[in-house]
Backbone as JSON, one array per atom type, in Angstrom:
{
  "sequence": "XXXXXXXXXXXXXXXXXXXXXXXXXXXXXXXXXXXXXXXXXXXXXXXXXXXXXXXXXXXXXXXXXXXXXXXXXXXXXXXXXXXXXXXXXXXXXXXXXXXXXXXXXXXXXXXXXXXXXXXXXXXXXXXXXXXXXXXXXXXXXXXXXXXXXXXXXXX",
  "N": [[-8.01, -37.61, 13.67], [-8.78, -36.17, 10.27], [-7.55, -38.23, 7.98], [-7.78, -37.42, 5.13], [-6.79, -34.59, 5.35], [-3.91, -33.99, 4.12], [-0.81, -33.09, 3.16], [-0.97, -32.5, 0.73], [-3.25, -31.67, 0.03], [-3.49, -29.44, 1.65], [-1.73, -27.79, 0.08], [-3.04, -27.35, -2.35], [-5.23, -26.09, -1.56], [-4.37, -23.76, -0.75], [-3.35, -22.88, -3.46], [-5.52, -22.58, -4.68], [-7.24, -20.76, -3.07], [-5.0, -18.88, -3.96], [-6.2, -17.65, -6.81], [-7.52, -15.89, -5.97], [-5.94, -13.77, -5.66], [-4.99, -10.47, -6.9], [-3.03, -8.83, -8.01], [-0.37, -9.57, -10.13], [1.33, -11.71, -10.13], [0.09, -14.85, -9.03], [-0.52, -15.44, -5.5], [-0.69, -17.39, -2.38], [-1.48, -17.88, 0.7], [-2.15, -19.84, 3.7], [-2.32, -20.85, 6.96], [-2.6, -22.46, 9.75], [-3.76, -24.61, 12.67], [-3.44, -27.46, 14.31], [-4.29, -28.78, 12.16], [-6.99, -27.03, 11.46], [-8.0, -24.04, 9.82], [-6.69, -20.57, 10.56], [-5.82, -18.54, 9.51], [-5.6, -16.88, 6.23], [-4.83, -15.88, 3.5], [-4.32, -13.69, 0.56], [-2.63, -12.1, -2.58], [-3.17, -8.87, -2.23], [-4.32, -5.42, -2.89], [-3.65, -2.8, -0.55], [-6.73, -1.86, 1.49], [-9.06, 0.25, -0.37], [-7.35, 1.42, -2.25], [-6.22, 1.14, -6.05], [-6.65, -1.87, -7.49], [-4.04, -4.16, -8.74], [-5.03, -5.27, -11.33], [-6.65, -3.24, -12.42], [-5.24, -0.91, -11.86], [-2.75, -1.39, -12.75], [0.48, -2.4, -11.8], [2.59, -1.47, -9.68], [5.86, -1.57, -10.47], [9.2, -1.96, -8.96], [12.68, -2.0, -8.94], [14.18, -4.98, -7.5], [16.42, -5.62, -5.66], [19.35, -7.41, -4.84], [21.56, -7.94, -1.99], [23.81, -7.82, -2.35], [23.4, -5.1, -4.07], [22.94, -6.06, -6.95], [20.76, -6.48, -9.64], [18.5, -8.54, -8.86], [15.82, -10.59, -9.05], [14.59, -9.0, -11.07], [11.71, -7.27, -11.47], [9.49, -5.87, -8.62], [6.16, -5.79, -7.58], [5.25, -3.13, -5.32], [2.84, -2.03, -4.88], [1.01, -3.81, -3.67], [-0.04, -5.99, -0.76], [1.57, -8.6, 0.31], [0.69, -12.12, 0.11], [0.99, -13.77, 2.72], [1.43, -11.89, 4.54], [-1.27, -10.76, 4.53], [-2.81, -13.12, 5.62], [-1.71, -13.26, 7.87], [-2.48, -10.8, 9.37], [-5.21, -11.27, 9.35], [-5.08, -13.35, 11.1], [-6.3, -15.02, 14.08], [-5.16, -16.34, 16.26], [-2.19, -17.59, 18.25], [1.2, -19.01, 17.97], [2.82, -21.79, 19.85], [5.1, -23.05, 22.09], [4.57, -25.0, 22.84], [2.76, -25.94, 20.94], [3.22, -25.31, 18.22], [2.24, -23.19, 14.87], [1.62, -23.69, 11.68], [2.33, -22.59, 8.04], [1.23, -23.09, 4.65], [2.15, -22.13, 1.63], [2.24, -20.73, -1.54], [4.28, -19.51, -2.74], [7.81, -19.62, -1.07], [8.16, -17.61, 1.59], [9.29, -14.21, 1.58], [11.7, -12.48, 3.39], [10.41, -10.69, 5.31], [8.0, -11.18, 5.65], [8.5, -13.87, 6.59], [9.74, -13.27, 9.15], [7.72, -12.42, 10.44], [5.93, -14.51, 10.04], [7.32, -15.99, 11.82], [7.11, -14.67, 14.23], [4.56, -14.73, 15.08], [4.17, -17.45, 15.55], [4.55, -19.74, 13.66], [6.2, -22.3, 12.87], [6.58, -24.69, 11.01], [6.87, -24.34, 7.43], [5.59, -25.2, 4.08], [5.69, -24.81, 1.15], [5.22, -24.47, -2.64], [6.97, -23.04, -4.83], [10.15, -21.84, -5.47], [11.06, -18.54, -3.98], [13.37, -16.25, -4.57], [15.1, -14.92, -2.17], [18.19, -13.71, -0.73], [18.66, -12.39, 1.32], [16.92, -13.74, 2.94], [17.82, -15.69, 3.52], [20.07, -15.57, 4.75], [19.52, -14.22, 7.42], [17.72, -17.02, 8.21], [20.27, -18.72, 8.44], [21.5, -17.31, 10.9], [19.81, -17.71, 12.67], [19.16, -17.78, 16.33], [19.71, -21.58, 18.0], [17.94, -22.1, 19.51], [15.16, -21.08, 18.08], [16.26, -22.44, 15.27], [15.91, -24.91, 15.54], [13.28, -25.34, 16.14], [11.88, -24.94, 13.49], [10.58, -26.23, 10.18], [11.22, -26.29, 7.4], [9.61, -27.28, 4.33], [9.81, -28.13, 1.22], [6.75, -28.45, -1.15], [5.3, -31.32, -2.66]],
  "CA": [[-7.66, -36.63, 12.66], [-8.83, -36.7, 9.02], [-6.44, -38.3, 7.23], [-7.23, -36.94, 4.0], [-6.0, -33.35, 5.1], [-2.42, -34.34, 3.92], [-0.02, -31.73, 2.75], [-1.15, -32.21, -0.67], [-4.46, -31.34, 0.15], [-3.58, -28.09, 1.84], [-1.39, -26.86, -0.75], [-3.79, -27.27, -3.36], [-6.47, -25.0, -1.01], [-3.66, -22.54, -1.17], [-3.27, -22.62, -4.54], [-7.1, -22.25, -5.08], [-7.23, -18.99, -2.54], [-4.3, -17.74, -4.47], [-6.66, -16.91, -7.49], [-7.98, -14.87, -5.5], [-5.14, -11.89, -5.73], [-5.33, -9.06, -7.78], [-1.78, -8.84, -8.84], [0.17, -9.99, -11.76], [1.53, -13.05, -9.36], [-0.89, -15.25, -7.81], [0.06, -15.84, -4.22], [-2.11, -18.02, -1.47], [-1.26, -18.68, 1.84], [-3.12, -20.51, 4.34], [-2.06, -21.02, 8.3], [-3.06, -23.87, 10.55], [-3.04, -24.33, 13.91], [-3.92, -28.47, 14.7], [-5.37, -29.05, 10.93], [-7.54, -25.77, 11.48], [-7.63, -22.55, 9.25], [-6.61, -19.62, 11.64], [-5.65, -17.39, 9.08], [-5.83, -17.14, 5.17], [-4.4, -14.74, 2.5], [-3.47, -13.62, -1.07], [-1.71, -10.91, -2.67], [-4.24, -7.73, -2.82], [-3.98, -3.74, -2.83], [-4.45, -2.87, 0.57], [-8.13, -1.27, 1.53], [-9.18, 1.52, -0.57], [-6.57, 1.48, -3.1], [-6.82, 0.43, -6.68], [-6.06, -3.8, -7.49], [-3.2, -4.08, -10.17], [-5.73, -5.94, -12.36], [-7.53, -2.17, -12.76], [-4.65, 0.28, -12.45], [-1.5, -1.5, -13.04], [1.4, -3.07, -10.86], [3.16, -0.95, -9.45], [7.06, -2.56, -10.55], [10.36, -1.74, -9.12], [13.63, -2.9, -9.14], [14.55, -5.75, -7.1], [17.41, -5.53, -5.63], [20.02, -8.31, -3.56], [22.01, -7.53, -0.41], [25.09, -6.63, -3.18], [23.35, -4.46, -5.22], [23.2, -5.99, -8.17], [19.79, -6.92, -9.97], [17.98, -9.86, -8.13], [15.23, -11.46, -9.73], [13.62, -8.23, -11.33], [10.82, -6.48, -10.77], [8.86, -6.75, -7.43], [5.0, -5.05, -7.44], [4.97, -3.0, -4.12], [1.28, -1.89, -4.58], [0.17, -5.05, -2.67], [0.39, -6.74, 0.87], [1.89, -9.99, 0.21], [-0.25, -13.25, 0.84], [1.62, -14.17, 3.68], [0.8, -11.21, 5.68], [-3.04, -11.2, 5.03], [-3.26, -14.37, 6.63], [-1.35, -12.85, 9.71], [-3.52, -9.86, 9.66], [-6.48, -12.16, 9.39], [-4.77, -15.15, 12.36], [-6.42, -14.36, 15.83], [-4.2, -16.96, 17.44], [-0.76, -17.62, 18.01], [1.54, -20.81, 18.05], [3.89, -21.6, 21.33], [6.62, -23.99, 22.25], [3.24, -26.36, 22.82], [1.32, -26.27, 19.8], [3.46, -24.45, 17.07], [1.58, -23.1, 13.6], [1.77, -24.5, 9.74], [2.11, -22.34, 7.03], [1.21, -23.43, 3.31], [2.08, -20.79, 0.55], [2.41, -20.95, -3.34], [5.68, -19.3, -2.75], [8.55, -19.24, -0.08], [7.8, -16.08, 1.95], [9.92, -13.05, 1.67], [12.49, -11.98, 4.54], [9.74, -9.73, 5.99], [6.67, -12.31, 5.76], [8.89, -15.01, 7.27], [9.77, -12.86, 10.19], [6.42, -12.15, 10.86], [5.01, -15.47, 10.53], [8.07, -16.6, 13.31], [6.64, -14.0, 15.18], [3.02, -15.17, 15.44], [4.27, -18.99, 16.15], [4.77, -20.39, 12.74], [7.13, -23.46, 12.89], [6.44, -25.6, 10.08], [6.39, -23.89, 6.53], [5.32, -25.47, 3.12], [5.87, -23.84, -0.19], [5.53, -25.26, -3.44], [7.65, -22.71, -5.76], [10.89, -21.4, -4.09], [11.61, -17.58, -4.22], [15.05, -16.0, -3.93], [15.78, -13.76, -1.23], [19.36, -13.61, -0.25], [18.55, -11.39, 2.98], [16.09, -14.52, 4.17], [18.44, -17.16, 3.57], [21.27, -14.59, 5.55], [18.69, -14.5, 8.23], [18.01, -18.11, 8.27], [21.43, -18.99, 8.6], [21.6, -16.87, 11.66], [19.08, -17.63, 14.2], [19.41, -18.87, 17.09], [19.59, -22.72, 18.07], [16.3, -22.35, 19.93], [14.52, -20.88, 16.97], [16.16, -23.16, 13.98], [15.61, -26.45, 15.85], [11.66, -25.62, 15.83], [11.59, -24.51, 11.99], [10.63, -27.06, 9.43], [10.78, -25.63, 6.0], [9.57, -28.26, 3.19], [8.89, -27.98, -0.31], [5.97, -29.48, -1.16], [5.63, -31.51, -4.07]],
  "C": [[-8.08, -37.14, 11.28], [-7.57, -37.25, 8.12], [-6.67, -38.0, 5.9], [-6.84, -35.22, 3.76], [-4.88, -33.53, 5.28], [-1.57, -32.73, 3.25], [-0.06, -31.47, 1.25], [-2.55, -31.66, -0.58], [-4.6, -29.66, 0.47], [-2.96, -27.25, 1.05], [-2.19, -26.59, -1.69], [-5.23, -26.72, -3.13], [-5.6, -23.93, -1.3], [-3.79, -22.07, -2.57], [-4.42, -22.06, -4.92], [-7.11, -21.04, -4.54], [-6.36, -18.05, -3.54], [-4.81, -16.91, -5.92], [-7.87, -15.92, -7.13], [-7.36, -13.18, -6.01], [-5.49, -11.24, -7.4], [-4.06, -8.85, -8.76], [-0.67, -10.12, -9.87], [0.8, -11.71, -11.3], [0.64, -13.28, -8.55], [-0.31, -16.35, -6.84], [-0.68, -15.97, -3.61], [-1.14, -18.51, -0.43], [-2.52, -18.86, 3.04], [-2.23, -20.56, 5.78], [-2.6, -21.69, 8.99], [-2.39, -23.67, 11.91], [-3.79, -26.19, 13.79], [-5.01, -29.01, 13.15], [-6.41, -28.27, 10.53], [-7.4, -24.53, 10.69], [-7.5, -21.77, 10.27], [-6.32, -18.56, 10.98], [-5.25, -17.78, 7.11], [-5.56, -15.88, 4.71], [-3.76, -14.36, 1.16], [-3.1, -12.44, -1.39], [-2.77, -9.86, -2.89], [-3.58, -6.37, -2.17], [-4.6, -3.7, -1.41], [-5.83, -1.78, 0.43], [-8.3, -0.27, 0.9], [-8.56, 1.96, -1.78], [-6.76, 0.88, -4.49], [-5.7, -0.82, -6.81], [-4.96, -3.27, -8.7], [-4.17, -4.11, -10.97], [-6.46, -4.62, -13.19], [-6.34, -1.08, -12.77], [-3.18, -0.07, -12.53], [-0.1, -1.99, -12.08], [2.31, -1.93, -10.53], [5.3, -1.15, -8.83], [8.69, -1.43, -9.67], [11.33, -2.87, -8.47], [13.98, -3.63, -7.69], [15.96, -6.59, -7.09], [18.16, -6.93, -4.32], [20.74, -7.45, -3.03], [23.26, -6.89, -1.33], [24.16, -6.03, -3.81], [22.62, -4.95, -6.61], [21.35, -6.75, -8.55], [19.18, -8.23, -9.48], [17.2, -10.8, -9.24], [14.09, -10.58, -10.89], [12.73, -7.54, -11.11], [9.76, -6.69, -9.92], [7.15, -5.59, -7.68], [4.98, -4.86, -5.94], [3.68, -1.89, -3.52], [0.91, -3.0, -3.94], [0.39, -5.42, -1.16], [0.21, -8.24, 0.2], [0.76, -10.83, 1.06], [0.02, -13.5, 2.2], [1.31, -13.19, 5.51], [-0.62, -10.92, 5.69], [-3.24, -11.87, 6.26], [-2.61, -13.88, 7.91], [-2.29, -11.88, 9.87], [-4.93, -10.15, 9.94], [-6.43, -13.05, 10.91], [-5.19, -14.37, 13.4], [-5.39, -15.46, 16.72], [-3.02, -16.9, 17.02], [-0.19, -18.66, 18.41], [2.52, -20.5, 19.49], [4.63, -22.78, 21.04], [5.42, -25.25, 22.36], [2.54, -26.91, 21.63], [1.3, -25.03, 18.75], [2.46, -24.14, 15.94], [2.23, -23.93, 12.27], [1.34, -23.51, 9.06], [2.35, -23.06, 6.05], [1.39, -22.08, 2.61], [2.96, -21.47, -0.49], [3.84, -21.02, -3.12], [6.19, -19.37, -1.7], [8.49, -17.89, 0.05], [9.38, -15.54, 1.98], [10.67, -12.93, 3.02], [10.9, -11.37, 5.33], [8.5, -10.56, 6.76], [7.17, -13.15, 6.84], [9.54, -14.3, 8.36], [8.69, -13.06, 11.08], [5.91, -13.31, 10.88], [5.54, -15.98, 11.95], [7.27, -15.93, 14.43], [5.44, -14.73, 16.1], [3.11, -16.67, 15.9], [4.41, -19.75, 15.03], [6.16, -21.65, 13.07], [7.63, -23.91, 11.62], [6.02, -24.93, 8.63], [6.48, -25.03, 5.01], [5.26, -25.06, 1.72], [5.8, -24.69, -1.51], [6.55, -24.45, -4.58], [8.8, -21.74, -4.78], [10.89, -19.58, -5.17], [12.58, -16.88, -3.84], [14.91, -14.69, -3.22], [16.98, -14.15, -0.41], [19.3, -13.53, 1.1], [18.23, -12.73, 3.7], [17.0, -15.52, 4.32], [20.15, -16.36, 4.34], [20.53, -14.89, 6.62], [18.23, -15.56, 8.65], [19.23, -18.98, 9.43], [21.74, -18.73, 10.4], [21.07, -16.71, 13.08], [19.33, -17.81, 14.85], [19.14, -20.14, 17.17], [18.35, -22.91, 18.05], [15.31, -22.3, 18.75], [14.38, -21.92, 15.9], [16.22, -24.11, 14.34], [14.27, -26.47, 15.85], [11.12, -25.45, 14.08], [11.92, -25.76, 11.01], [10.3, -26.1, 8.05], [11.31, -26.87, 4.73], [8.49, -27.42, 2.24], [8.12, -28.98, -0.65], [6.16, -30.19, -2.78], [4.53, -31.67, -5.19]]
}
């Protein structure tokens, strides 16, 4: 194995993809299967549609599980980074030979479903983002599930 693809190495490919997106936050995730890209993604308007950068973010309120104002306003003109790269991953991880996500940010309740889905294990993040719901969800898995899930912040 190369040893200089370390976990500083792959966040700082993420980071680079993430000036890729279009919208007002730049978000990069990357997916690994064995030190391998398998899937890659940043925040963009889906197909057809226009980018923030050209017609504007499309903001609303961002809301927690009470109600009450979260972290502000979320742009839901885009497809989060997180699911690119699934929409992009042709493989999938198993109880043999789990996945690695890298991303800018800690994925979203929705993202981080979806990566479990596809075989994700091992996630990497370097800036955390608050979602109540995911860290409810979290909390809640089963054994089986939250004994394979490594979630480190990188540094």
């Amino acid at each position: 194995m190369n040893k200089n693809m370390t976990s500083q190495y792959w966040m700082q490919m993420t980071e680079q993809f993430a000036q890729a997106s279009t919208c007002r936050v730049k978000i990069g995730a990357i997916i690994l299967k064995e030190n391998y890209v398998v899937g890659m993604g940043y925040t963009g308007s889906v197909h057809g549609d226009v980018h923030c950068e050209d017609g504007g973010c499309l903001l609303v309120d961002n809301y927690s599980e009470k109600g009450s104002s979260d972290s502000g306003k979320s742009c839901i003109r885009t497809i989060h980074a997180e699911m690119n790269a699934i929409l992009k991953c042709e493989v999938r991880g198993s109880e043999d030979n789990w996945l690695t996500c890298y991303c800018t940010y800690m994925p979203c309740l929705d993202c981080f479903k979806a990566l479990l889905q596809i075989g994700v294990r091992t996630f990497f993040y370097k800036n955390w983002y608050k979602d109540d719901q995911r860290e409810i969800y979290i909390l809640h898995l089963s054994a089986g599930v939250r004994i394979g899930i490594k979630i480190i912040k990188s540094l």
